[in-house]
Amino acid sequence: MTELANFFDLTGRVAVITGGAGLLGEQHARAIAAAGGTPVLVDIQQQRVTERVAALSQEYGVPAIGRATDITKETEIEALRAEVMDRLGRIDILINNAANNPKMEASTEVNFSRLENFPLAQWEADIAVGLTGAYLCSKVFGCHMASNGGGVIVNVASDLALIAPDQRIYRQPGVPEHMQPVKPVTYSVVKSGLVGLTRYLASYWADKKVRVNAISPGGVYNGQPEDFVVRLTNLIPLGRMAAINEYQGAIVFLCSDASSYMTGTNLVVDGGRSCW
Ligand SMILES: NC(=O)c1ccc[n+]([C@@H]2O[C@H](COP(=O)([O-])OP(=O)(O)OC[C@H]3O[C@@H](n4cnc5c(N)ncnc54)[C@H](O)[C@@H]3O)[C@@H](O)[C@H]2O)c1
């Protein structure tokens, strides 16, 4: 292996990935496994975790493991840490990727995504997963890494950590103004909060060799309606949404020694959307 390839090598490293049963969680796990690391999938969806762990282990020949864990519960995260140490003996990487992506169904009279109708319970649930869950996982796994020679934390933010949602792209024809759907306020708050958490933890653990960075992906193409895709891609200099595997390179970069002099920053991978 060349010296350059060594920088990206994750052989022997164990990476905990929250939201591992989701769309991008699987891609992060593939990236880790392809670089030689061992992914640990964490999600509330037990069956999908089990299926993905089996598929990853077979495809990449790595001892991937998974566990149903609610990251809003500190005791469950502690139990997960104990199990990972028991089964794999080390923890090197944490990717805080889980998020609440609730379907904001509209009733006949109210669209709950809109700020004036957004339920407090939804606000609390979204913050609990996206922000409190990332804080709790960082606390449990970051403290472990800080006491064991170092490690890496990657917080999955969004282009909407840098810019406001352009609510025009979510509009639906023929729907009255007060019923038009919007990107919920919690999305911006959670993603901006993750960038703040990144800076805090990066400076807090710098002397313990725990590097902490964020990644801000743009939207991934996943079969969204064509009119929405057109409106969104008009806002993106590269003129398209991301392919599903297009963040794998950035994830390996941030998790590996290739980014050894980076901490406290936010790697924006958004097709240029936030530069306009
Ligand atoms: N998909 C995109 O276009 C896109 C773009 C930018 C940023 N992101 C961010 O990337 C991350 C992954 O997005 P995705 O599209 O894969 O979302 P997804 O909804 O497919 O995956 C999120 C996963 O988090 C899990 N989860 C929810 N609550 C949990 C809890 N309490 N404990 C443990 N797991 C829990 C869900 O079960 C789900 O599997 C999110 O943070 C999202 O905001 C996604």
Coordinates of C-alpha atoms and ligand atoms in Angstrom, one line a residue:
M1 CA 0.0 0.0 0.0
T2 CA 1.3 3.5 -0.8
E3 CA 1.9 6.0 1.9
L4 CA -1.1 8.0 0.6
A5 CA -3.4 5.0 0.7
N6 CA -2.2 4.4 4.3
F7 CA -3.7 7.7 5.3
F8 CA -7.1 6.5 4.4
D9 CA -6.7 3.0 5.9
L10 CA -9.1 2.2 8.7
T11 CA -8.0 -1.4 9.2
G12 CA -8.7 -2.6 12.8
R13 CA -10.6 0.5 13.7
V14 CA -14.1 0.3 15.2
A15 CA -16.7 2.8 14.1
V16 CA -20.1 3.3 15.9
I17 CA -22.7 4.7 13.5
T18 CA -26.0 6.0 14.9
G19 CA -29.0 5.8 12.6
G20 CA -27.2 2.8 10.9
A21 CA -30.4 1.4 9.6
G22 CA -31.2 4.6 7.6
L23 CA -30.5 5.7 4.1
L24 CA -27.1 7.3 4.7
G25 CA -26.2 5.2 7.8
E26 CA -25.8 2.2 5.5
Q27 CA -23.5 4.2 3.2
H28 CA -21.3 5.4 6.1
A29 CA -21.1 1.8 7.2
R30 CA -20.0 0.7 3.7
A31 CA -17.4 3.4 3.6
I32 CA -15.9 2.3 6.9
A33 CA -15.9 -1.4 5.9
A34 CA -14.5 -0.7 2.5
A35 CA -11.6 1.1 4.2
G36 CA -11.0 -1.9 6.4
G37 CA -12.8 -0.8 9.6
T38 CA -15.5 -2.5 11.5
P39 CA -18.9 -0.8 11.6
V40 CA -21.2 -0.9 14.6
L41 CA -24.7 -0.1 13.5
V42 CA -26.9 1.5 16.1
D43 CA -30.6 2.2 15.5
I44 CA -34.1 1.8 17.0
Q45 CA -35.0 -0.4 14.0
Q46 CA -33.7 -3.8 15.2
Q47 CA -34.7 -5.9 12.2
R48 CA -33.0 -3.6 9.6
V49 CA -29.9 -3.4 11.8
T50 CA -29.7 -7.2 11.9
E51 CA -30.2 -7.6 8.2
R52 CA -27.6 -4.9 7.4
V53 CA -25.0 -6.3 9.8
A54 CA -25.3 -9.7 8.1
A55 CA -25.0 -8.2 4.6
L56 CA -22.0 -6.0 5.5
S57 CA -20.1 -8.8 7.2
Q58 CA -20.6 -11.0 4.2
E59 CA -19.8 -8.4 1.6
Y60 CA -16.7 -6.9 3.2
G61 CA -15.5 -9.7 5.4
V62 CA -15.5 -7.6 8.6
P63 CA -17.0 -8.5 12.0
A64 CA -19.7 -5.8 11.8
I65 CA -22.1 -5.8 14.8
G66 CA -25.4 -4.0 15.5
R67 CA -27.6 -3.3 18.4
A68 CA -31.1 -1.8 18.8
T69 CA -30.4 1.3 20.9
D70 CA -32.4 4.5 21.5
I71 CA -29.8 7.2 21.6
T72 CA -32.0 9.5 23.6
K73 CA -31.4 7.2 26.6
E74 CA -28.0 7.4 28.3
T75 CA -28.3 4.0 30.0
E76 CA -28.9 2.3 26.6
I77 CA -25.8 4.1 25.2
E78 CA -23.7 3.0 28.2
A79 CA -24.9 -0.6 27.6
L80 CA -23.9 -0.3 23.9
R81 CA -20.5 0.9 24.8
A82 CA -20.0 -2.1 27.2
E83 CA -21.2 -4.5 24.5
V84 CA -18.9 -3.1 21.8
M85 CA -15.9 -3.2 24.2
D86 CA -16.8 -6.8 25.1
R87 CA -17.2 -8.0 21.5
L88 CA -14.7 -5.8 19.6
G89 CA -12.3 -4.6 22.4
R90 CA -12.0 -1.0 21.1
I91 CA -13.9 2.1 19.9
D92 CA -12.1 4.5 17.6
I93 CA -14.8 6.4 15.7
L94 CA -18.3 7.7 16.4
I95 CA -20.5 9.0 13.6
N96 CA -23.5 10.9 14.9
N97 CA -25.8 10.4 12.0
A98 CA -29.3 9.6 13.5
A99 CA -32.1 12.0 13.0
N100 CA -35.8 12.2 13.4
N101 CA -37.3 12.6 9.9
P102 CA -41.0 12.5 10.8
K103 CA -43.6 12.6 8.1
M104 CA -45.4 15.9 8.9
E105 CA -48.9 14.8 7.8
A106 CA -51.4 17.6 7.3
S107 CA -54.9 17.2 8.5
T108 CA -57.7 18.7 6.3
E109 CA -57.3 22.1 8.2
V110 CA -53.8 22.2 9.6
N111 CA -50.3 21.6 8.2
F112 CA -48.2 20.7 11.2
S113 CA -44.9 21.4 9.5
R114 CA -45.6 25.2 9.6
L115 CA -44.1 27.2 12.4
E116 CA -47.5 28.5 13.6
N117 CA -48.7 24.9 14.0
F118 CA -45.5 23.0 14.8
P119 CA -46.3 20.9 17.9
L120 CA -44.1 21.4 21.0
A121 CA -43.9 17.6 21.3
Q122 CA -42.5 17.4 17.8
W123 CA -39.9 20.0 18.6
E124 CA -38.8 18.1 21.7
A125 CA -38.7 14.8 19.9
D126 CA -36.6 16.2 17.0
I127 CA -34.2 17.9 19.4
A128 CA -34.0 14.7 21.5
V129 CA -32.8 12.5 18.7
G130 CA -30.8 15.0 16.6
L131 CA -29.1 17.0 19.2
T132 CA -29.4 15.4 22.7
G133 CA -28.7 12.0 21.1
A134 CA -25.6 13.3 19.5
Y135 CA -24.5 14.9 22.8
L136 CA -25.1 11.7 24.8
C137 CA -23.3 9.5 22.3
S138 CA -20.4 12.0 22.2
K139 CA -20.3 12.1 26.0
V140 CA -20.3 8.3 26.4
F141 CA -18.0 7.4 23.4
G142 CA -16.0 10.6 23.4
C143 CA -15.1 10.2 27.1
H144 CA -14.1 6.6 26.4
M145 CA -11.9 7.7 23.5
A146 CA -10.4 10.6 25.5
S147 CA -9.3 8.1 28.2
N148 CA -8.0 5.6 25.7
G149 CA -5.6 7.5 23.6
G150 CA -7.9 9.4 21.2
G151 CA -10.4 8.9 18.4
V152 CA -12.6 10.6 15.9
I153 CA -16.2 12.0 16.1
V154 CA -18.1 13.0 12.9
N155 CA -21.4 14.9 13.3
V156 CA -23.7 14.7 10.3
A157 CA -25.1 18.2 9.9
S158 CA -26.6 19.5 6.6
D159 CA -26.3 22.3 4.1
L160 CA -29.2 23.7 6.1
A161 CA -26.7 24.2 9.0
L162 CA -25.3 27.0 6.8
I163 CA -28.3 28.4 5.0
A164 CA -32.0 28.8 5.6
P165 CA -34.3 26.4 3.9
D166 CA -35.7 27.9 0.7
Q167 CA -39.3 27.1 1.5
R168 CA -40.4 27.7 -2.1
I169 CA -39.1 24.3 -3.2
Y170 CA -41.5 22.5 -0.9
R171 CA -44.6 24.3 -2.2
Q172 CA -47.4 22.2 -3.7
P173 CA -49.6 23.6 -6.5
G174 CA -53.2 24.3 -5.6
V175 CA -52.7 24.2 -1.9
P176 CA -53.9 27.3 0.1
E177 CA -51.1 29.5 1.6
H178 CA -51.8 28.5 5.2
M179 CA -51.6 24.8 4.2
Q180 CA -48.3 24.9 2.3
P181 CA -45.7 22.5 3.7
V182 CA -42.4 23.8 4.9
K183 CA -39.1 22.3 6.1
P184 CA -39.7 22.2 9.9
V185 CA -37.9 24.6 12.1
T186 CA -36.2 21.8 14.1
Y187 CA -34.2 20.8 11.1
S188 CA -32.3 24.1 11.0
V189 CA -32.0 24.2 14.7
V190 CA -30.6 20.6 15.1
K191 CA -28.1 21.0 12.3
S192 CA -26.8 24.4 13.4
G193 CA -26.6 23.0 16.9
L194 CA -24.5 20.1 15.7
V195 CA -21.9 22.5 14.2
G196 CA -21.7 24.3 17.6
L197 CA -21.4 20.9 19.4
T198 CA -18.6 20.1 17.0
R199 CA -16.6 23.2 17.8
Y200 CA -17.1 22.7 21.6
L201 CA -16.0 19.1 21.6
A202 CA -13.1 19.7 19.3
S203 CA -11.6 22.3 21.7
Y204 CA -12.6 20.3 24.8
W205 CA -10.8 17.2 23.8
A206 CA -8.0 18.5 21.6
D207 CA -5.3 17.6 24.1
K208 CA -6.8 14.1 24.4
K209 CA -6.4 13.5 20.7
V210 CA -10.1 13.2 20.0
R211 CA -10.8 15.0 16.7
V212 CA -14.3 16.2 16.2
N213 CA -15.6 17.5 12.8
A214 CA -18.9 17.9 11.1
I215 CA -20.0 17.1 7.6
S216 CA -22.7 19.1 5.9
P217 CA -24.2 17.0 3.1
G218 CA -26.7 18.4 0.5
G219 CA -29.8 16.5 -0.5
V220 CA -29.5 12.9 -1.7
Y221 CA -31.5 11.7 -4.7
N222 CA -33.9 9.1 -3.4
G223 CA -36.8 9.0 -5.8
Q224 CA -38.2 12.5 -4.9
P225 CA -40.9 13.9 -7.2
E226 CA -39.5 15.4 -10.4
D227 CA -40.9 18.9 -9.8
F228 CA -39.2 19.0 -6.4
V229 CA -35.9 17.8 -7.9
V230 CA -36.0 20.5 -10.5
R231 CA -36.7 23.3 -8.0
L232 CA -33.9 22.0 -5.7
T233 CA -31.3 21.4 -8.4
N234 CA -31.9 24.9 -9.7
L235 CA -30.4 26.1 -6.4
I236 CA -27.3 23.9 -6.8
P237 CA -24.3 25.0 -8.9
L238 CA -23.5 21.4 -9.9
G239 CA -27.0 21.1 -11.1
R240 CA -28.0 17.8 -9.4
M241 CA -28.7 16.2 -6.1
A242 CA -26.0 13.9 -4.6
A243 CA -25.9 10.2 -5.5
I244 CA -26.4 8.0 -2.5
N245 CA -22.8 6.9 -2.2
E246 CA -21.3 10.3 -2.8
Y247 CA -20.5 11.1 0.8
Q248 CA -18.4 7.9 1.3
G249 CA -15.2 9.6 0.4
A250 CA -15.7 12.5 2.8
I251 CA -16.6 10.1 5.6
V252 CA -13.5 8.0 5.1
F253 CA -11.4 11.2 4.9
L254 CA -12.9 12.6 8.2
C255 CA -12.6 9.3 10.0
S256 CA -9.1 8.5 8.9
D257 CA -5.6 9.9 9.4
A258 CA -6.0 11.7 6.1
S259 CA -7.7 14.5 8.1
S260 CA -5.2 14.2 11.1
Y261 CA -4.7 18.0 11.2
M262 CA -8.5 18.8 11.1
T263 CA -10.7 19.4 14.1
G264 CA -13.6 21.7 14.9
T265 CA -14.5 22.3 11.3
N266 CA -17.5 21.6 9.0
L267 CA -16.8 19.9 5.7
V268 CA -19.5 21.1 3.3
V269 CA -20.3 18.6 0.5
D270 CA -23.3 20.2 -1.1
G271 CA -22.7 20.5 -4.8
G272 CA -22.0 24.2 -4.2
R273 CA -25.5 25.1 -3.0
S274 CA -24.3 27.2 -0.1
C275 CA -21.8 29.3 -2.2
W276 CA -24.7 30.9 -4.1
Ligands
LIG1 N1 -30.8 12.1 3.0 C1 -30.4 13.4 2.8 O1 -30.6 13.9 1.7 C2 -29.6 14.2 3.8 C3 -29.1 15.4 3.5 C4 -28.4 16.1 4.4 C5 -28.2 15.6 5.7 N2 -28.8 14.4 6.0 C6 -28.6 13.9 7.4 O2 -28.0 12.6 7.3 C7 -28.4 11.8 8.4 C8 -29.0 10.5 7.8 O3 -30.1 10.8 7.0 P1 -31.0 9.7 6.2 O4 -31.5 10.3 5.0 O5 -30.2 8.5 6.2 O6 -32.2 9.6 7.3 P2 -33.0 8.3 7.7 O7 -34.3 8.7 8.3 O8 -33.0 7.3 6.6 O9 -32.1 7.6 8.9 C9 -32.1 8.1 10.2 C10 -32.1 6.9 11.1 O10 -32.0 7.4 12.5 C11 -32.7 6.4 13.2 N3 -33.2 6.9 14.5 C12 -34.2 7.8 14.7 N4 -34.4 8.0 16.0 C13 -33.4 7.2 16.7 C14 -33.1 7.0 18.0 N5 -33.8 7.6 19.0 N6 -32.0 6.2 18.3 C15 -31.3 5.6 17.3 N7 -31.6 5.8 16.0 C16 -32.6 6.6 15.7 C17 -33.9 6.0 12.3 O11 -34.5 4.8 12.7 C18 -33.3 6.0 10.9 O12 -32.9 4.7 10.6 C19 -29.5 12.7 9.1 O13 -28.8 13.3 10.2 C20 -29.9 13.7 8.1 O14 -30.5 14.8 8.7 C21 -29.5 13.7 5.1

